[in-house]
Tab-separated table of C-alpha atoms in Angstrom:
chain	number	residue	atom	x	y	z
N	1	MET	CA	14.189	-26.510	-5.740
N	2	SER	CA	11.564	-23.681	-5.524
N	3	SER	CA	8.678	-24.530	-2.936
N	4	GLU	CA	5.441	-22.989	-3.556
N	5	LEU	CA	3.263	-21.559	-0.652
N	6	SER	CA	-0.232	-22.365	-0.072
N	7	LEU	CA	-2.829	-19.424	0.465
N	8	ASN	CA	-2.565	-19.539	4.118
N	9	GLU	CA	1.073	-19.576	4.177
N	10	ILE	CA	1.058	-16.472	1.916
N	11	LYS	CA	-1.375	-14.628	4.088
N	12	LYS	CA	1.235	-15.058	7.000
N	13	GLU	CA	3.762	-13.334	4.684
N	14	TRP	CA	1.499	-10.135	4.519
N	15	HIS	CA	1.848	-7.950	7.734
N	16	GLY	CA	-1.303	-5.805	7.808
N	17	THR	CA	-3.296	-5.585	10.778
N	18	PHE	CA	-6.426	-3.578	11.765
N	19	LYS	CA	-4.554	-1.888	14.653
N	20	ALA	CA	-1.432	-1.037	12.473
N	21	TYR	CA	-4.026	0.662	9.731
N	22	MET	CA	-5.714	2.541	12.558
N	23	ILE	CA	-2.408	3.772	14.072
N	24	GLY	CA	-1.255	4.839	10.467
N	25	PHE	CA	-4.429	6.450	9.524
N	26	PHE	CA	-4.895	8.572	12.617
N	27	SER	CA	-1.326	9.691	12.891
N	28	SER	CA	-1.339	10.824	9.107
N	29	LEU	CA	-4.737	12.681	9.654
N	30	PHE	CA	-3.076	14.273	12.626
N	31	LEU	CA	0.048	15.114	10.857
N	32	THR	CA	-1.713	16.461	7.670
N	33	GLY	CA	-4.055	18.553	9.914
N	34	LEU	CA	-1.267	20.028	11.845
N	35	SER	CA	0.827	20.983	8.585
N	36	PHE	CA	-2.064	22.841	7.002
N	37	PHE	CA	-3.040	24.473	10.477
N	38	LEU	CA	0.353	25.746	10.802
N	39	VAL	CA	0.607	27.165	7.324
N	40	ILE	CA	-2.897	28.682	7.501
N	41	GLU	CA	-2.273	30.383	10.993
N	42	ARG	CA	1.250	31.132	10.055
N	43	LEU	CA	2.564	30.343	13.556
N	44	PHE	CA	6.162	30.730	12.597
N	45	SER	CA	8.268	32.796	10.423
N	46	GLU	CA	8.620	31.704	6.698
N	47	GLN	CA	11.790	29.957	7.067
N	48	ASN	CA	10.905	28.133	10.233
N	49	LEU	CA	7.526	27.339	8.724
N	50	MET	CA	9.136	25.384	5.713
N	51	TYR	CA	11.368	23.417	8.031
N	52	VAL	CA	8.602	22.373	10.411
N	53	ILE	CA	6.142	21.290	7.662
N	54	LEU	CA	9.043	19.562	5.802
N	55	ALA	CA	9.821	17.583	9.073
N	56	LEU	CA	6.161	16.834	9.417
N	57	ALA	CA	6.117	15.313	5.893
N	58	ILE	CA	9.066	13.221	6.685
N	59	VAL	CA	7.584	11.869	9.802
N	60	GLN	CA	4.291	11.189	8.108
N	61	ALA	CA	6.104	9.319	5.339
N	62	ILE	CA	7.991	7.071	7.806
N	63	VAL	CA	4.594	6.500	9.545
N	64	GLN	CA	2.988	5.286	6.233
N	65	LEU	CA	6.044	3.391	5.236
N	66	LEU	CA	6.017	1.340	8.553
N	67	PHE	CA	2.167	1.098	8.950
N	68	PHE	CA	0.706	0.884	5.457
N	69	LEU	CA	3.644	-0.362	3.277
N	70	HIS	CA	5.235	-2.673	6.013
N	71	VAL	CA	8.755	-1.772	5.222
N	72	GLY	CA	11.403	-3.751	7.291
N	73	GLN	CA	8.798	-6.328	8.236
N	74	GLU	CA	9.448	-9.086	5.469
N	75	ALA	CA	11.231	-12.288	6.364
N	76	LYS	CA	15.126	-12.464	6.354
N	77	PRO	CA	17.040	-11.757	4.274
N	78	ARG	CA	15.273	-8.355	4.090
N	79	TRP	CA	15.899	-7.492	0.282
N	80	GLU	CA	12.915	-5.098	0.202
N	81	SER	CA	14.606	-3.190	2.996
N	82	VAL	CA	18.037	-3.246	1.008
N	83	VAL	CA	16.540	-1.952	-2.136
N	84	PHE	CA	14.688	0.785	-0.257
N	85	GLY	CA	17.738	1.763	1.598
N	86	PHE	CA	19.717	2.080	-1.736
N	87	THR	CA	16.826	4.124	-3.347
N	88	VAL	CA	16.807	6.627	-0.438
N	89	LEU	CA	20.434	7.086	-0.793
N	90	ILE	CA	20.306	7.502	-4.651
N	91	LEU	CA	17.070	9.929	-4.043
N	92	LEU	CA	19.117	12.100	-1.631
N	93	ILE	CA	22.224	12.377	-3.896
N	94	VAL	CA	20.071	13.284	-6.860
N	95	ALA	CA	17.740	15.752	-5.029
N	96	ILE	CA	20.064	17.645	-2.827
N	97	GLY	CA	22.891	17.459	-5.645
N	98	SER	CA	20.625	18.840	-8.164
N	99	ILE	CA	19.213	21.578	-5.941
N	100	TRP	CA	22.819	22.547	-4.694
N	101	VAL	CA	24.265	22.703	-7.949
N	102	MET	CA	21.359	24.795	-9.654
N	103	HIS	CA	21.384	27.192	-6.444
N	104	ASP	CA	24.985	27.765	-6.811
N	105	LEU	CA	24.648	28.257	-10.570
N	106	LYS	CA	21.952	30.759	-10.085
N	107	GLU	CA	23.967	32.688	-7.352
N	108	ARG	CA	26.889	32.890	-9.807
N	109	VAL	CA	25.234	33.774	-13.056
N	110	MET	CA	22.050	35.586	-12.106
N	111	PRO	CA	23.329	38.905	-10.391
N	112	GLU	CA	24.402	40.366	-13.703
N	113	MET	CA	21.094	39.513	-15.529
N	114	THR	CA	18.022	41.540	-14.188
N	115	HIS	CA	14.814	39.625	-14.440
N	116	THR	CA	12.793	41.156	-17.273
N	117	PRO	CA	9.251	39.786	-17.328
N	118	SER	CA	8.068	39.563	-20.980
N	119	THR	CA	5.641	42.443	-21.997
N	120	ASN	CA	3.469	40.317	-23.918
N	121	PRO	CA	1.684	37.452	-22.003
Q	1	MET	CA	40.083	-20.789	-21.940
Q	2	ASN	CA	36.357	-20.093	-22.069
Q	3	LYS	CA	35.635	-23.692	-21.508
Q	4	PHE	CA	38.002	-23.943	-18.595
Q	5	TRP	CA	36.657	-21.024	-16.789
Q	6	ALA	CA	33.212	-22.207	-17.328
Q	7	ILE	CA	34.011	-25.616	-15.718
Q	8	HIS	CA	35.996	-24.000	-12.882
Q	9	HIS	CA	32.999	-21.557	-12.207
Q	10	HIS	CA	30.644	-24.320	-12.498
Q	11	GLU	CA	32.520	-26.393	-9.755
Q	12	THR	CA	32.766	-23.552	-7.261
Q	13	LEU	CA	29.037	-23.206	-7.481
Q	14	GLU	CA	28.529	-26.945	-7.042
Q	15	ILE	CA	31.102	-27.889	-4.309
Q	16	HIS	CA	29.693	-25.723	-1.474
Q	17	PRO	CA	25.971	-25.302	-1.802
Q	18	ASP	CA	24.693	-23.756	1.439
Q	19	THR	CA	21.884	-25.940	2.261
Q	20	SER	CA	22.086	-25.179	6.096
Q	21	LEU	CA	19.040	-22.877	5.969
Q	22	PRO	CA	16.117	-22.939	3.430
Q	23	ASP	CA	15.983	-19.637	1.369
Q	24	PRO	CA	12.590	-17.964	2.143
Q	25	HIS	CA	12.355	-15.947	-1.026
Q	26	GLN	CA	12.221	-18.813	-3.612
Q	27	ASP	CA	8.278	-18.928	-3.928
Q	28	THR	CA	6.422	-16.827	-6.501
Q	29	PHE	CA	4.648	-14.748	-3.874
Q	30	SER	CA	7.975	-13.584	-2.565
Q	31	LYS	CA	9.795	-13.038	-5.798
Q	32	THR	CA	6.602	-11.158	-7.190
Q	33	VAL	CA	6.358	-8.815	-4.280
Q	34	LEU	CA	10.046	-8.156	-4.402
Q	35	GLY	CA	10.009	-7.490	-8.145
Q	36	PHE	CA	6.940	-5.271	-7.630
Q	37	TRP	CA	8.638	-3.358	-4.704
Q	38	MET	CA	11.685	-2.854	-7.169
Q	39	TYR	CA	9.384	-1.054	-9.711
Q	40	LEU	CA	7.805	1.015	-7.116
Q	41	MET	CA	11.578	2.078	-6.104
Q	42	THR	CA	12.335	3.012	-9.563
Q	43	ASP	CA	9.086	4.914	-9.700
Q	44	THR	CA	10.241	6.632	-6.443
Q	45	LEU	CA	13.306	7.837	-8.395
Q	46	LEU	CA	11.179	9.113	-11.268
Q	47	PHE	CA	9.190	11.183	-8.915
Q	48	THR	CA	12.501	12.286	-7.205
Q	49	SER	CA	13.620	13.858	-10.568
Q	50	LEU	CA	10.195	15.522	-10.960
Q	51	PHE	CA	10.136	16.895	-7.583
Q	52	THR	CA	13.721	18.178	-8.125
Q	53	THR	CA	12.766	19.854	-11.388
Q	54	TYR	CA	9.739	21.579	-9.578
Q	55	ALA	CA	12.204	22.706	-6.764
Q	56	VAL	CA	14.656	24.164	-9.267
Q	57	LEU	CA	11.865	25.850	-11.551
Q	58	HIS	CA	9.101	27.006	-9.221
Q	59	ASN	CA	10.345	30.493	-9.245
Q	60	SER	CA	10.770	30.813	-13.011
Q	61	THR	CA	7.312	32.325	-13.560
Q	62	PHE	CA	8.173	34.329	-16.656
Q	63	GLY	CA	6.262	37.173	-15.539
Q	64	GLY	CA	3.198	34.894	-14.935
Q	65	PRO	CA	1.399	34.058	-11.775
Q	66	SER	CA	3.230	32.419	-9.016
Q	67	SER	CA	2.346	29.469	-6.859
Q	68	ARG	CA	0.916	32.000	-4.288
Q	69	ASP	CA	-1.437	33.428	-6.798
Q	70	LEU	CA	-2.744	30.091	-8.022
Q	71	PHE	CA	-3.043	27.432	-5.272
Q	72	SER	CA	-6.037	26.834	-3.049
Q	73	LEU	CA	-5.219	25.231	0.423
Q	74	SER	CA	-9.020	24.186	0.640
Q	75	THR	CA	-8.869	22.138	-2.592
Q	76	SER	CA	-5.548	20.536	-1.828
Q	77	PHE	CA	-6.707	19.802	1.861
Q	78	ALA	CA	-9.727	18.047	0.422
Q	79	GLU	CA	-7.585	15.944	-2.069
Q	80	THR	CA	-5.190	14.960	0.766
Q	81	MET	CA	-8.093	13.726	2.890
Q	82	ILE	CA	-9.869	11.866	0.134
Q	83	LEU	CA	-6.566	10.133	-0.913
Q	84	LEU	CA	-5.668	9.119	2.708
Q	85	PHE	CA	-9.157	7.696	3.148
Q	86	SER	CA	-8.753	5.880	0.003
Q	87	SER	CA	-5.511	4.476	1.285
Q	88	VAL	CA	-6.926	3.162	4.519
Q	89	THR	CA	-10.117	1.702	2.906
Q	90	CYS	CA	-7.706	-0.296	0.523
Q	91	GLY	CA	-6.162	-1.479	3.529
Q	92	PHE	CA	-9.441	-2.805	4.956
Q	93	ALA	CA	-9.949	-4.675	1.419
Q	94	MET	CA	-6.683	-6.226	2.401
Q	95	LEU	CA	-7.637	-7.117	5.734
Q	96	SER	CA	-10.853	-8.530	4.294
Q	97	ALA	CA	-8.883	-10.529	1.755
Q	98	LEU	CA	-6.865	-12.136	4.798
Q	99	ARG	CA	-10.239	-13.498	6.083
Q	100	SER	CA	-11.251	-14.532	2.486
Q	101	ASP	CA	-14.460	-12.439	2.712
Q	102	LYS	CA	-15.051	-11.981	-0.955
Q	103	ASN	CA	-17.862	-9.572	-0.714
Q	104	LYS	CA	-16.165	-7.153	1.738
Q	105	VAL	CA	-12.952	-7.096	-0.458
Q	106	ILE	CA	-15.166	-6.042	-3.384
Q	107	GLY	CA	-16.947	-3.539	-1.318
Q	108	TRP	CA	-13.954	-1.869	0.236
Q	109	LEU	CA	-12.229	-1.903	-3.211
Q	110	ALA	CA	-15.405	-0.077	-4.516
Q	111	VAL	CA	-15.247	2.612	-1.763
Q	112	SER	CA	-11.554	3.131	-2.533
Q	113	PHE	CA	-12.277	3.429	-6.281
Q	114	LEU	CA	-15.226	6.137	-5.584
Q	115	LEU	CA	-12.604	8.076	-3.435
Q	116	GLY	CA	-9.906	7.706	-5.906
Q	117	ALA	CA	-12.263	8.784	-8.796
Q	118	SER	CA	-13.225	11.906	-6.868
Q	119	PHE	CA	-9.522	12.753	-6.159
Q	120	ILE	CA	-8.971	12.359	-10.003
Q	121	ALA	CA	-12.144	14.487	-10.658
Q	122	MET	CA	-10.929	17.345	-8.275
Q	123	GLU	CA	-7.581	17.249	-9.853
Q	124	LEU	CA	-8.979	17.455	-13.375
Q	125	HIS	CA	-11.327	20.372	-12.285
Q	126	GLU	CA	-8.388	22.135	-10.904
Q	127	PHE	CA	-6.233	21.762	-14.121
Q	128	ALA	CA	-9.111	22.693	-16.248
Q	129	HIS	CA	-9.635	25.928	-14.243
Q	130	LEU	CA	-5.821	26.782	-14.376
Q	131	ALA	CA	-5.883	26.046	-18.028
Q	132	GLN	CA	-8.989	28.275	-18.762
Q	133	GLU	CA	-7.430	31.265	-17.049
Q	134	GLY	CA	-4.671	31.143	-19.341
Q	135	ASN	CA	-2.315	29.399	-16.844
Q	136	SER	CA	-1.710	25.961	-18.583
Q	137	TRP	CA	1.854	24.235	-18.837
Q	138	ARG	CA	2.644	26.572	-21.759
Q	139	ARG	CA	2.618	29.764	-19.670
Q	140	SER	CA	6.004	29.204	-17.603
Q	141	ALA	CA	8.622	26.776	-16.781
Q	142	PHE	CA	6.981	26.788	-13.102
Q	143	LEU	CA	3.646	25.793	-14.544
Q	144	SER	CA	5.158	23.015	-16.801
Q	145	SER	CA	7.077	21.596	-13.926
Q	146	PHE	CA	3.999	21.750	-11.909
Q	147	PHE	CA	1.750	20.120	-14.402
Q	148	THR	CA	4.395	17.361	-15.243
Q	149	LEU	CA	4.833	16.477	-11.534
Q	150	VAL	CA	1.130	16.525	-10.408
Q	151	GLY	CA	-0.162	15.140	-13.629
Q	152	THR	CA	2.263	12.123	-13.199
Q	153	HIS	CA	1.033	11.477	-9.862
Q	154	GLY	CA	-2.622	11.761	-11.345
Q	155	LEU	CA	-1.907	9.555	-14.062
Q	156	HIS	CA	-0.355	7.008	-11.770
Q	157	VAL	CA	-3.731	7.207	-9.634
Q	158	SER	CA	-5.895	6.793	-12.996
Q	159	PHE	CA	-3.924	3.467	-13.799
Q	160	GLY	CA	-4.622	2.571	-10.136
Q	161	LEU	CA	-8.241	2.971	-10.618
Q	162	LEU	CA	-8.206	0.835	-13.873
Q	163	TRP	CA	-6.264	-1.797	-11.824
Q	164	MET	CA	-8.907	-1.697	-9.014
Q	165	VAL	CA	-11.631	-2.511	-11.555
Q	166	VAL	CA	-9.779	-5.521	-12.731
Q	167	MET	CA	-9.150	-6.670	-9.398
Q	168	MET	CA	-12.832	-6.365	-8.314
Q	169	ALA	CA	-13.833	-8.330	-11.537
Q	170	GLN	CA	-11.062	-11.214	-10.552
Q	171	VAL	CA	-12.124	-11.406	-7.226
Q	172	PHE	CA	-15.849	-11.325	-8.096
Q	173	SER	CA	-15.260	-14.367	-10.434
Q	174	VAL	CA	-12.940	-16.591	-8.487
Q	175	GLY	CA	-12.749	-15.296	-5.090
Q	176	VAL	CA	-9.592	-14.962	-2.890
Q	177	THR	CA	-6.943	-17.343	-4.386
Q	178	ILE	CA	-3.301	-17.543	-4.319
Q	179	ASP	CA	-3.143	-15.523	-7.411
Q	180	THR	CA	-5.736	-12.926	-6.692
Q	181	PHE	CA	-4.258	-12.426	-3.064
Q	182	ARG	CA	-0.732	-11.856	-4.428
Q	183	ARG	CA	-2.195	-9.253	-6.941
Q	184	LEU	CA	-4.193	-7.575	-4.134
Q	185	VAL	CA	-0.845	-7.279	-2.098
Q	186	CYS	CA	0.978	-5.692	-5.143
Q	187	PHE	CA	-2.032	-3.487	-5.685
Q	188	SER	CA	-2.268	-2.239	-2.058
Q	189	LEU	CA	1.454	-1.514	-2.156
Q	190	PHE	CA	0.959	0.666	-5.364
Q	191	TRP	CA	-1.992	2.446	-3.720
Q	192	HIS	CA	-0.238	3.285	-0.488
Q	193	PHE	CA	2.741	4.423	-2.463
Q	194	LEU	CA	0.837	6.942	-4.325
Q	195	ASP	CA	-0.527	8.411	-0.815
Q	196	LEU	CA	3.071	8.517	0.259
Q	197	ILE	CA	4.138	10.538	-2.828
Q	198	TRP	CA	1.109	12.919	-2.402
Q	199	ILE	CA	2.375	13.720	1.238
Q	200	PHE	CA	5.123	15.392	-0.568
Q	201	ILE	CA	3.227	16.875	-3.442
Q	202	PHE	CA	0.963	18.739	-0.708
Q	203	THR	CA	3.911	19.772	1.452
Q	204	PHE	CA	6.241	21.031	-1.440
Q	205	VAL	CA	3.857	22.324	-3.962
Q	206	TYR	CA	0.779	23.444	-2.095
Q	207	LEU	CA	1.975	24.383	1.409
Q	208	MET	CA	5.335	25.784	0.468
Q	209	GLY	CA	3.605	27.341	-2.595
Q	210	VAL	CA	1.520	29.650	-0.310
Q	211	ILE	CA	4.220	30.288	2.448
């Protein structure tokens, strides 16, 4: 029942174009440059700087997902997008969950314990 | 009982086959690319756990140096640029493969290889410098998690370099065929994926490390 595709048909299944690569490349260049510039110049307070460069990283990740990895551009049914969406869900649960739990644990346990750096290196 | 169930199940499968639309994912290319994409997604979860470990441990310096004392923005900026250029030259290799331009595929892969190799060289130099000053992975939990996270990425890039050599040899000997094109697509996904992971390494490790 499986029908094999010819080389030309396969080439149509891959969605990269020169224009897409250029858009992805220059956007990434700009976003990377902006991140480093903001940190070197320290244009915001520490807390705000964290949020801004995190946002810039997420924007750059989305740009590269769309223009380099062609997420969401495959033929229907879009299994790759489904798998990707599920992965992002698990990623957020694991990452945010772990950091939340460990942060909470640190606040509950650490106040009684003073940080004692070891004397011998 | 089992036999009855098997027959019943078999019948439900056969009575209503949905033949109204051809399934576009039955060919080797689509199946392989989907399978490789699933591998990349499991790799994403591997990196998620390493990033999370780093986030939890990056203040546990055990009296040793912190990220602020150790990381240089000029090195990480150079590494970032090299990897981004390598990613886009790999894209050019793919665009050449679309036109079945064998020599340009090999040429652009060679450029990507040289950029990737210089990235690894810079990273190894950075690691050696840290280890020489007594700040190896044995120094503190912070440095253990740093070396594990950045080292795992570096290991992936090294395997990517090996894969690139294999692809150059295959394209050189048989040209752009159904098989080599499919492998090039998987390789380009892998290479772009590593650049994507690096965005979060330079943001979380190097930039947030010096704030």
